[in-house]
Tab-separated table of C-alpha atoms (C1' of nucleotides) in Angstrom:
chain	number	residue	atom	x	y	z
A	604	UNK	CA	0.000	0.000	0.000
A	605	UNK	CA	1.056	3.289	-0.908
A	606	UNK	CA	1.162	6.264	1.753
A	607	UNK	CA	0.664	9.913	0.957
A	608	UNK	CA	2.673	12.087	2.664
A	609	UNK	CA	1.001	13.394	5.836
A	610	UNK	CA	1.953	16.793	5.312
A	611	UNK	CA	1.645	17.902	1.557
A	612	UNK	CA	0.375	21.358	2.052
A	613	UNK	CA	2.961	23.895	0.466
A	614	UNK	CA	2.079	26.837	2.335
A	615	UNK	CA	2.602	25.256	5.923
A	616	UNK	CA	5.493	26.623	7.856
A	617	UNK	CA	8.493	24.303	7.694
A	618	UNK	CA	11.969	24.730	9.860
A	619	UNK	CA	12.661	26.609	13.006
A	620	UNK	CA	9.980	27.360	15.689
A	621	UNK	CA	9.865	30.755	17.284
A	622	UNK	CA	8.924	31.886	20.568
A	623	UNK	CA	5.404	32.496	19.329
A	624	UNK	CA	4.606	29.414	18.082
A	625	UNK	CA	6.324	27.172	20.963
A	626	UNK	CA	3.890	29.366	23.737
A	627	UNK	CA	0.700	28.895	21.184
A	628	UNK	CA	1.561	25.651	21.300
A	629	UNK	CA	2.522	25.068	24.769
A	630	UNK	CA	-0.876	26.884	25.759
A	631	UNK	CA	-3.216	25.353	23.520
A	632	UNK	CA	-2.201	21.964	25.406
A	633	UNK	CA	-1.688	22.772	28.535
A	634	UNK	CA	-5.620	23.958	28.269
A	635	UNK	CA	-6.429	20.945	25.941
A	636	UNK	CA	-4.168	18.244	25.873
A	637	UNK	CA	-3.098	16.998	22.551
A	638	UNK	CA	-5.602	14.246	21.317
A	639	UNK	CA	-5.360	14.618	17.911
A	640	UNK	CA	-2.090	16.220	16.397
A	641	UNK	CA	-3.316	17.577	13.346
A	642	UNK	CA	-6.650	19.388	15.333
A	643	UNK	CA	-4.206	20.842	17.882
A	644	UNK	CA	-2.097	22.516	15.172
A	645	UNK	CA	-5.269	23.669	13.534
A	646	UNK	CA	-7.112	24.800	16.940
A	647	UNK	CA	-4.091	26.824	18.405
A	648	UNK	CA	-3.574	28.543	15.289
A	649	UNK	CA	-0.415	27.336	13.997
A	650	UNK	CA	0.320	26.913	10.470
A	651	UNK	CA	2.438	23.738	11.446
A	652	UNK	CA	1.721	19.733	10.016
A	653	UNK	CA	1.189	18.215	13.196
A	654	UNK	CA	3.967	15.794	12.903
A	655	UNK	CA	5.955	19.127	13.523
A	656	UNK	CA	3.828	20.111	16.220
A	657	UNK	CA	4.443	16.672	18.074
A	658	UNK	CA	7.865	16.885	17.501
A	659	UNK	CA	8.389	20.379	19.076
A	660	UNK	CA	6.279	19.021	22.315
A	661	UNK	CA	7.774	15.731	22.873
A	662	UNK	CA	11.169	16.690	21.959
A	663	UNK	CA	11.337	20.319	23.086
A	664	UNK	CA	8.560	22.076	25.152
A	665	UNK	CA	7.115	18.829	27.639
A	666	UNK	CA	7.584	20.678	30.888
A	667	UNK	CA	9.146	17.179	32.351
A	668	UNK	CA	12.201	17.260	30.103
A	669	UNK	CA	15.695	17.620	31.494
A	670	UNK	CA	17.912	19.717	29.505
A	671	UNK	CA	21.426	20.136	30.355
A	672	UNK	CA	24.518	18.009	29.611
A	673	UNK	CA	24.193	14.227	30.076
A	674	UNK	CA	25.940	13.348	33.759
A	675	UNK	CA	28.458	10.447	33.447
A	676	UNK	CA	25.882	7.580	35.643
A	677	UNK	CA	23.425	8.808	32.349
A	678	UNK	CA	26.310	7.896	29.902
A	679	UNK	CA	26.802	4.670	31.512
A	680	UNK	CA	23.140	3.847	31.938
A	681	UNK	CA	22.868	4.786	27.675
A	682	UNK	CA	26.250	2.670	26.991
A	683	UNK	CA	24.340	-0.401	28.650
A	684	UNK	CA	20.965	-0.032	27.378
A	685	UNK	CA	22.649	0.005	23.956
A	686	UNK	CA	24.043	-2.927	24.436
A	687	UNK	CA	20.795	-4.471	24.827
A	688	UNK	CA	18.549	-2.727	23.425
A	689	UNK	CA	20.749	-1.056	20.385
A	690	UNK	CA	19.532	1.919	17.851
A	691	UNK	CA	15.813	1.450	20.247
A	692	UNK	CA	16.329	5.034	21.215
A	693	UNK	CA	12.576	5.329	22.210
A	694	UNK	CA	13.108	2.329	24.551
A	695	UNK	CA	16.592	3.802	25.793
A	696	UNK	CA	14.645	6.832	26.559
A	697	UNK	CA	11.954	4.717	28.663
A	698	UNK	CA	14.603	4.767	31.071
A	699	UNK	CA	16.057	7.579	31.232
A	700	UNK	CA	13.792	10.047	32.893
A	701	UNK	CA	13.335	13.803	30.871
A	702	UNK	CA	15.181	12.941	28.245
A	703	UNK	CA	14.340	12.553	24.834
A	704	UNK	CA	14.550	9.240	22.220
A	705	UNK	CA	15.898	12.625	19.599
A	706	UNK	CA	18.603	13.774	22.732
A	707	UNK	CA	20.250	10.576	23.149
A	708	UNK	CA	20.003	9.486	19.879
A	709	UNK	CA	22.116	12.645	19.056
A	710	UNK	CA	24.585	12.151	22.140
A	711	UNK	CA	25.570	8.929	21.183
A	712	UNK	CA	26.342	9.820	17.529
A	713	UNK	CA	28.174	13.093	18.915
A	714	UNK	CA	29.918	11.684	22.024
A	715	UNK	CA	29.354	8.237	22.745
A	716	UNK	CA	30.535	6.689	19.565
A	717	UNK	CA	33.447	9.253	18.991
A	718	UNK	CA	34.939	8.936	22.329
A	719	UNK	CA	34.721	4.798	21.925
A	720	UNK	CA	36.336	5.428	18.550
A	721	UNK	CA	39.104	7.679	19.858
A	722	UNK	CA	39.157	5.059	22.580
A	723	UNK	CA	40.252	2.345	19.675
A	724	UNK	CA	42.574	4.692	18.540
A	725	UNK	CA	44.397	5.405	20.935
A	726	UNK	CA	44.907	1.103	22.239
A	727	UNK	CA	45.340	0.099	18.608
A	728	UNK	CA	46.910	2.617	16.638
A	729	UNK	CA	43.817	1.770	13.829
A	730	UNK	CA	42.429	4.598	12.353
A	731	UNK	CA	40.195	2.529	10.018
A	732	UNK	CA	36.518	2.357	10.499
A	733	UNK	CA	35.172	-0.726	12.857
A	734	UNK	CA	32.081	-2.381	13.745
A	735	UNK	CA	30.807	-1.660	17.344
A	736	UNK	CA	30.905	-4.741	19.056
A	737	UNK	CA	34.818	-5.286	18.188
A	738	UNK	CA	35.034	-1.603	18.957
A	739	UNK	CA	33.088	-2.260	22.530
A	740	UNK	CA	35.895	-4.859	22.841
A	741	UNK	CA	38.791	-3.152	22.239
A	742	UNK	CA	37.801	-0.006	24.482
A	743	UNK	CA	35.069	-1.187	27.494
A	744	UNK	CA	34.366	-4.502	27.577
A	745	UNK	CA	37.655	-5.831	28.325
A	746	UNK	CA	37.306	-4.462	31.701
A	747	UNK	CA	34.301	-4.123	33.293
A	748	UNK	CA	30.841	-3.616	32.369
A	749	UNK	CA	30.225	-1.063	34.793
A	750	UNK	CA	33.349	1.659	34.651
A	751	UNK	CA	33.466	1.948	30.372
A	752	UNK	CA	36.458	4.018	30.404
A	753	UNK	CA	38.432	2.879	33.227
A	754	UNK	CA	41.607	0.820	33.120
A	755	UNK	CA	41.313	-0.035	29.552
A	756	UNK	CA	44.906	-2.078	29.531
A	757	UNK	CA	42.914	-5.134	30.515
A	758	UNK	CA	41.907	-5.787	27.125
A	759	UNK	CA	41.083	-9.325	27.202
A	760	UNK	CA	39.756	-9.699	30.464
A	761	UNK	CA	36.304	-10.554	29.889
A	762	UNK	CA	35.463	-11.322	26.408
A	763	UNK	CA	32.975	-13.597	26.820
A	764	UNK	CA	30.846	-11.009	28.754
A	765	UNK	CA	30.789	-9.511	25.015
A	766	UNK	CA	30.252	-12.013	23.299
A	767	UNK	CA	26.898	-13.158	25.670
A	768	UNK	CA	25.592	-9.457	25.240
A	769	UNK	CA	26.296	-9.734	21.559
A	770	UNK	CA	24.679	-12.963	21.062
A	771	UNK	CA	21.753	-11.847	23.219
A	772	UNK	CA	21.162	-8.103	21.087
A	773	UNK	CA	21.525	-10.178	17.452
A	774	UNK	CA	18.691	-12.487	18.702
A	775	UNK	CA	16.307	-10.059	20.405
A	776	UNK	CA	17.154	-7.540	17.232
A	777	UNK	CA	15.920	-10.918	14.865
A	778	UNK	CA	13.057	-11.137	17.113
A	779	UNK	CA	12.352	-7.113	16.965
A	780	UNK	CA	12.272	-6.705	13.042
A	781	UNK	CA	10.460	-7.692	10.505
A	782	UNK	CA	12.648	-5.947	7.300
A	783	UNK	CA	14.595	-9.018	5.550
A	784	UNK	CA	17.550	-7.564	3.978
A	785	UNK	CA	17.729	-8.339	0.445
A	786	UNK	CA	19.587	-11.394	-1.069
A	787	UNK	CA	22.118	-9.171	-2.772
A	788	UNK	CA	22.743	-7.415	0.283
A	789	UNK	CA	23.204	-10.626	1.834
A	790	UNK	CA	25.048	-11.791	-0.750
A	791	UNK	CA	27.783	-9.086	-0.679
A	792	UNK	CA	28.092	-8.919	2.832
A	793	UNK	CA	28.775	-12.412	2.872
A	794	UNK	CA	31.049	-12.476	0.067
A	795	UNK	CA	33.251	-9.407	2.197
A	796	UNK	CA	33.597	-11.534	5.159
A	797	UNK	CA	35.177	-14.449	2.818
A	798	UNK	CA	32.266	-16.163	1.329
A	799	UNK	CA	33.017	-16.024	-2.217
A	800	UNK	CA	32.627	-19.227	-4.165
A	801	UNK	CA	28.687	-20.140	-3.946
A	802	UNK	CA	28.024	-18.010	-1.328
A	803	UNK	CA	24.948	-17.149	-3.375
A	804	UNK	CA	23.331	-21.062	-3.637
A	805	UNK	CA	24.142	-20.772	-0.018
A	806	UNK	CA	22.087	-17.490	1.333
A	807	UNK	CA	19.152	-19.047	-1.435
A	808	UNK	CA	19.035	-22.575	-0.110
A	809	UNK	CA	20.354	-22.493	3.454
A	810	UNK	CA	19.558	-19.315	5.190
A	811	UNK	CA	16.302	-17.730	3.657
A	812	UNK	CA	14.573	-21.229	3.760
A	813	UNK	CA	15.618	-20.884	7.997
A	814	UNK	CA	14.629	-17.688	8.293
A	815	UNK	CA	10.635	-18.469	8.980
A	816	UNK	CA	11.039	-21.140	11.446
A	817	UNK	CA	11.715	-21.383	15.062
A	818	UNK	CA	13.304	-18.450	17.056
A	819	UNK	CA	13.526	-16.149	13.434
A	820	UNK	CA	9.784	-16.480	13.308
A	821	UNK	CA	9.781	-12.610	12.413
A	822	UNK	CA	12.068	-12.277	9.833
A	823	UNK	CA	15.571	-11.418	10.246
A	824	UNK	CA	17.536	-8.386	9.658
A	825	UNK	CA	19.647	-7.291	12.639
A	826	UNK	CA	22.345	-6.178	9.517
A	827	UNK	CA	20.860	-3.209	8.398
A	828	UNK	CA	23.115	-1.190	10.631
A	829	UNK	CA	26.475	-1.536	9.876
A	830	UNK	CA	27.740	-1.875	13.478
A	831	UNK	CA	26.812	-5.204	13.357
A	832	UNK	CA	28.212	-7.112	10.399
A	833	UNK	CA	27.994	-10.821	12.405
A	834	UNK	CA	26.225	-12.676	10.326
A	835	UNK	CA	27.926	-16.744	10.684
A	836	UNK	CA	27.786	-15.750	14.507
A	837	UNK	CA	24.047	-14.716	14.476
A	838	UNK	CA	23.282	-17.046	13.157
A	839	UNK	CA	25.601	-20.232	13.840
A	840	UNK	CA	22.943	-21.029	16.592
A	841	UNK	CA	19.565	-20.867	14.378
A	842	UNK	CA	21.313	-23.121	11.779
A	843	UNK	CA	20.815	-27.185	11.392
A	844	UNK	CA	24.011	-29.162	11.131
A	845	UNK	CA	24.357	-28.826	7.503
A	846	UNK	CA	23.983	-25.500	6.962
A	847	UNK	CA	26.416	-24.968	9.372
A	848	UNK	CA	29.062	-27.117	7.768
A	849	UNK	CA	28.231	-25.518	4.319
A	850	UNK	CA	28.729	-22.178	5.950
A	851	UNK	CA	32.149	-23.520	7.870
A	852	UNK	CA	33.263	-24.557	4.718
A	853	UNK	CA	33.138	-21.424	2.790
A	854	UNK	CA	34.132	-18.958	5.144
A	855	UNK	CA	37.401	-17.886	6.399
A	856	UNK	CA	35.398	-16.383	9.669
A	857	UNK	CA	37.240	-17.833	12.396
A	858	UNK	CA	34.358	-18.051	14.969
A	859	UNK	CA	32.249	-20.083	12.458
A	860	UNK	CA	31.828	-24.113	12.789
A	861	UNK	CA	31.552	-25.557	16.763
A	862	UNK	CA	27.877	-24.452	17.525
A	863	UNK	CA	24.950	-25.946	15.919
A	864	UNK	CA	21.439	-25.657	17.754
A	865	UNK	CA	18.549	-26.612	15.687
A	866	UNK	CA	15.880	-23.947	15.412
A	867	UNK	CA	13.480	-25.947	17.104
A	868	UNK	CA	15.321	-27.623	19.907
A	869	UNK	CA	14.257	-26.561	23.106
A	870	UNK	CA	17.435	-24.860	24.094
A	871	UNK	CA	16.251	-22.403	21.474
A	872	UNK	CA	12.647	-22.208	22.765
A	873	UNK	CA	14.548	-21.425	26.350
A	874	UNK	CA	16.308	-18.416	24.721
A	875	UNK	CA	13.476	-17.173	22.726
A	876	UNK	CA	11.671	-17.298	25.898
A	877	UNK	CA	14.606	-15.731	28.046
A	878	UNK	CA	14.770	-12.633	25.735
A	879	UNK	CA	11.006	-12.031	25.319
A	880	UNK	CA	11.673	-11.681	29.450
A	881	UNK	CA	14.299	-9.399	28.664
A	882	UNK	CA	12.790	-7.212	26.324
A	883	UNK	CA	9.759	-7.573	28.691
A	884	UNK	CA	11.982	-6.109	31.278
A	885	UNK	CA	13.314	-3.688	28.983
A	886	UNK	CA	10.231	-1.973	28.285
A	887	UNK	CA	8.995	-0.960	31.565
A	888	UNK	CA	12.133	-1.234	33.998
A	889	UNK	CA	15.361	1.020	35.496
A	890	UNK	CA	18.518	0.303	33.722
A	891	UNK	CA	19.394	-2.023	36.836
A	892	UNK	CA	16.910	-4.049	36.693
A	893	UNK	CA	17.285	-4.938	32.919
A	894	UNK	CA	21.328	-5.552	33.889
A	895	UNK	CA	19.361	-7.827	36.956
A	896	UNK	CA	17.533	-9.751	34.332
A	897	UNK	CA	20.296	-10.200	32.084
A	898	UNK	CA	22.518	-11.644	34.428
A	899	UNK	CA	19.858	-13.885	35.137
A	900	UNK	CA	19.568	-14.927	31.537
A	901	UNK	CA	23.136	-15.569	31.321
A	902	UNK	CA	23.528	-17.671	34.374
A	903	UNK	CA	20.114	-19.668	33.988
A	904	UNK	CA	20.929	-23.670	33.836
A	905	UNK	CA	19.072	-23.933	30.941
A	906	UNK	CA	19.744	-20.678	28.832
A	907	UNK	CA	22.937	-21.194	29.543
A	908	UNK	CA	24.068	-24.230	27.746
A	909	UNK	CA	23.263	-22.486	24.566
A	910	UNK	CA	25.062	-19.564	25.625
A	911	UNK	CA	28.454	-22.107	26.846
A	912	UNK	CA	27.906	-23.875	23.663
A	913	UNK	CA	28.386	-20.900	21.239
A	914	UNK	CA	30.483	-18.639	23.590
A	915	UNK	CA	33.294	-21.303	23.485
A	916	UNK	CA	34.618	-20.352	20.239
A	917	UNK	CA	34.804	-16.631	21.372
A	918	UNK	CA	36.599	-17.095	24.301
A	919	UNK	CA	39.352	-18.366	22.473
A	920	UNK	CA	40.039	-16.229	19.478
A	921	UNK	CA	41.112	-12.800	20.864
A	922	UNK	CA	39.490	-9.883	19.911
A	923	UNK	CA	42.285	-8.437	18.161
A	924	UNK	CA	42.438	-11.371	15.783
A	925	UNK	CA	39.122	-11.663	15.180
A	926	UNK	CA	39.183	-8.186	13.697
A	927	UNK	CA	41.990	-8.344	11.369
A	928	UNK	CA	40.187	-10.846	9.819
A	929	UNK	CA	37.139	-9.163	9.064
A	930	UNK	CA	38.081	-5.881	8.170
B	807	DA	C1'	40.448	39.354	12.720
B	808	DA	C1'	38.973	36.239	9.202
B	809	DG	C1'	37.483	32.254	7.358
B	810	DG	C1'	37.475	27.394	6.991
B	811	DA	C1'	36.628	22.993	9.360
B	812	DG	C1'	34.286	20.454	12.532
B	813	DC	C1'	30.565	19.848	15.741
B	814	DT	C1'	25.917	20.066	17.723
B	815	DC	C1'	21.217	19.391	17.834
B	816	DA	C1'	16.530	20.883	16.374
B	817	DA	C1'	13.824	19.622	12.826
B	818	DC	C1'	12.539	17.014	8.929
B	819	DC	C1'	11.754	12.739	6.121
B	820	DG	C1'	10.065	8.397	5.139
B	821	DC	C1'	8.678	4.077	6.661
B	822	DA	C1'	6.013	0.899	9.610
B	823	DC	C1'	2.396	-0.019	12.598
B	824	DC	C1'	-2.204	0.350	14.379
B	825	DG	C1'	-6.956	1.489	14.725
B	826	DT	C1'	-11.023	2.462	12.320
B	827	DA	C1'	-14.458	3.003	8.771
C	105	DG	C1'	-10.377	-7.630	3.527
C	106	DT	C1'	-8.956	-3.130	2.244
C	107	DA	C1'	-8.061	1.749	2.320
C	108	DC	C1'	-6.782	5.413	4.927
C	109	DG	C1'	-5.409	8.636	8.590
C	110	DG	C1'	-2.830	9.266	12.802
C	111	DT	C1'	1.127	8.248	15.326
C	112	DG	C1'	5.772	6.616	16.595
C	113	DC	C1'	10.312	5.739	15.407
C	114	DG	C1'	15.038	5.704	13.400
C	115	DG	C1'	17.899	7.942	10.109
C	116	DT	C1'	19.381	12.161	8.002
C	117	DT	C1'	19.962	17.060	7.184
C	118	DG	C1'	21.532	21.637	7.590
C	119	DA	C1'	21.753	26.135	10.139
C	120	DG	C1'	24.205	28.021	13.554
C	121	DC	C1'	27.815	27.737	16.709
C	122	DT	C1'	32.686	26.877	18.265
C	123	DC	C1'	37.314	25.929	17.507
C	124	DC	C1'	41.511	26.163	15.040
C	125	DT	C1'	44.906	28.017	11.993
DNA sequence: AAGGAGCTCAACCGCACCGTA
DNA sequence: GTACGGTGCGGTTGAGCTCCT
């Protein structure tokens, strides 16, 4: 189905709001409320779609909103709940009180992923572009979940905590969309990470016909972003024995080949069930609860063997090695 | 002091979802 | 079942600001 645009009359005001409009506005629905978008920008006189009208509310003139410069327990909290969460700025938001999905979605593309980048820098000497979770690696995670840019020499220390938080975002992003990326997309990324000869009949005949059943129910694309360019990993676990050999066989991705899960075993219902807790969590807790829950996840008997099963192969290729091979 | 480069963030765009007629 | 309007969300843009040379 085709949309029309919501907003396709010329002669409304685009661009920046002036002190007029944001106290029509900010009257109108503090005598009103705002029920209906389009009637409040048409009752309180502004000459505004009322897309733009929610936008300047929610992201500007809400009386509850915090403005001001993030505090560092804020940055922490936004570090972790990406982790989980990722790009779910709206979600991140949730719990973060008075600030906006727009405000931290800006802070981490201004601050957040700079200073991890510089971060990277600085350990490595790389100047090259990265993917996040190798990036997350190199600077935070090999130290402690909790102090991000502390004592960053222990680089290895806990790479497995990574790789669980890793795991667990690809499979509750697979269970959150419903975009499959294309096969040529697919296809090329593939092919970049080694895949070259038939890596086609394989994305045709081994992954799309698993993408449908079991845990990737929804459709998979947790790939659209760039940060995360995991696919064997993602996926290792979803995958019957021989896709997984066809895929081991073709790829020079050394974390590929010791895993294989079938996607309807019940250690995959456990996970599927274990993040539909989490995201459960996720929508309505305080960061520290959702860390609670996770650490839950991670250490339940169950849960858990999938997690030991796959997580073996990460805890002993180094970080560092991984990534040169990749990139 | 000037002006170019880089950064910030408010605002926009387009897509997806949902409720309703 | 389908069309459509309203809303929410993530990605992107660009004006204005700050910093650097």
């Amino acid at each position: 189905m085709v949309r029309s645009p919501c907003c396709t009359d010329a002669n409304l005001k685009k661009g920046p709001w002036t002190p007029e409009e944001d106290e029509k506005l900010r009257d109108y629905i503090n005598r009103n409320g705002h029920e209906n978008w389009k009637q409040v920008s048409k009752l309180a006189g502004l000459n505004r779609c009322g897309k733009s009208c929610r936008l300047r509310w929610t992201n500007y003139l809400r009386p509850d909103i915090k403005r001001g410069p993030f505090s560092e327990e804020e940055e922490r909290d936004i570090i972790k709940l990406h982790l989980v969460l990722g790009n779910k700025w709206s979600r991140i938001a949730a719990h973060l009180p008075g600030r906006t999905d727009n405000e931290i979605k800006n802070f981490w593309n201004t601050h957040i992923r700079r200073k991890l980048h510089q971060t990277y820098k600085t350990r490595t000497g790389l100047n090259h572009p990265i993917n996040l979770p190798q990036l997350l690696a190199a600077t935070h995670f090999g130290v402690n979940l909790f102090s991000p840019w502390n004592n960053i020499l222990t680089l290895h220390a806990d790479v497995s905590q990574l790789a669980k938080l890793q795991l667990l975002q690809n499979v509750i992003q697979m269970m959150n969309t419903t975009t499959l990326p294309s096969l040529e997309y697919f296809t090329t990324l593939l092919g970049s990470q080694g895949l070259t000869n038939g890596a086609t009949n394989f994305v045709t005949e081994k992954i799309y016909p698993n993408i449908g059943i079991g845990t990737l129910n929804a459709s998979a694309n947790p790939f659209q972003n760039n940060d995360f360019q995991v696919i064997p990993d993602s996926f290792q676990g979803m995958l019957d024995h021989e896709s997984l050999n066809s895929l081991t066989s073709n790829s020079c991705h050394p974390n590929v080949g010791s895993a294989s899960v079938h996607p309807e075993s019940s250690v995959v219902k456990q996970v599927e069930s274990n993040s539909n807790d989490l995201l459960n969590y996720s929508t309505s807790s305080p960061a520290s609860t959702v860390f609670e829950s996770l650490d839950n996840i991670l250490d339940d008997e169950n849960g858990g063997s999938y997690w030991k099963d796959i997580l073996y192969q990460y805890e002993h290729v180094p970080p560092l090695a991984w990534h040169s091979s990749i990139v």
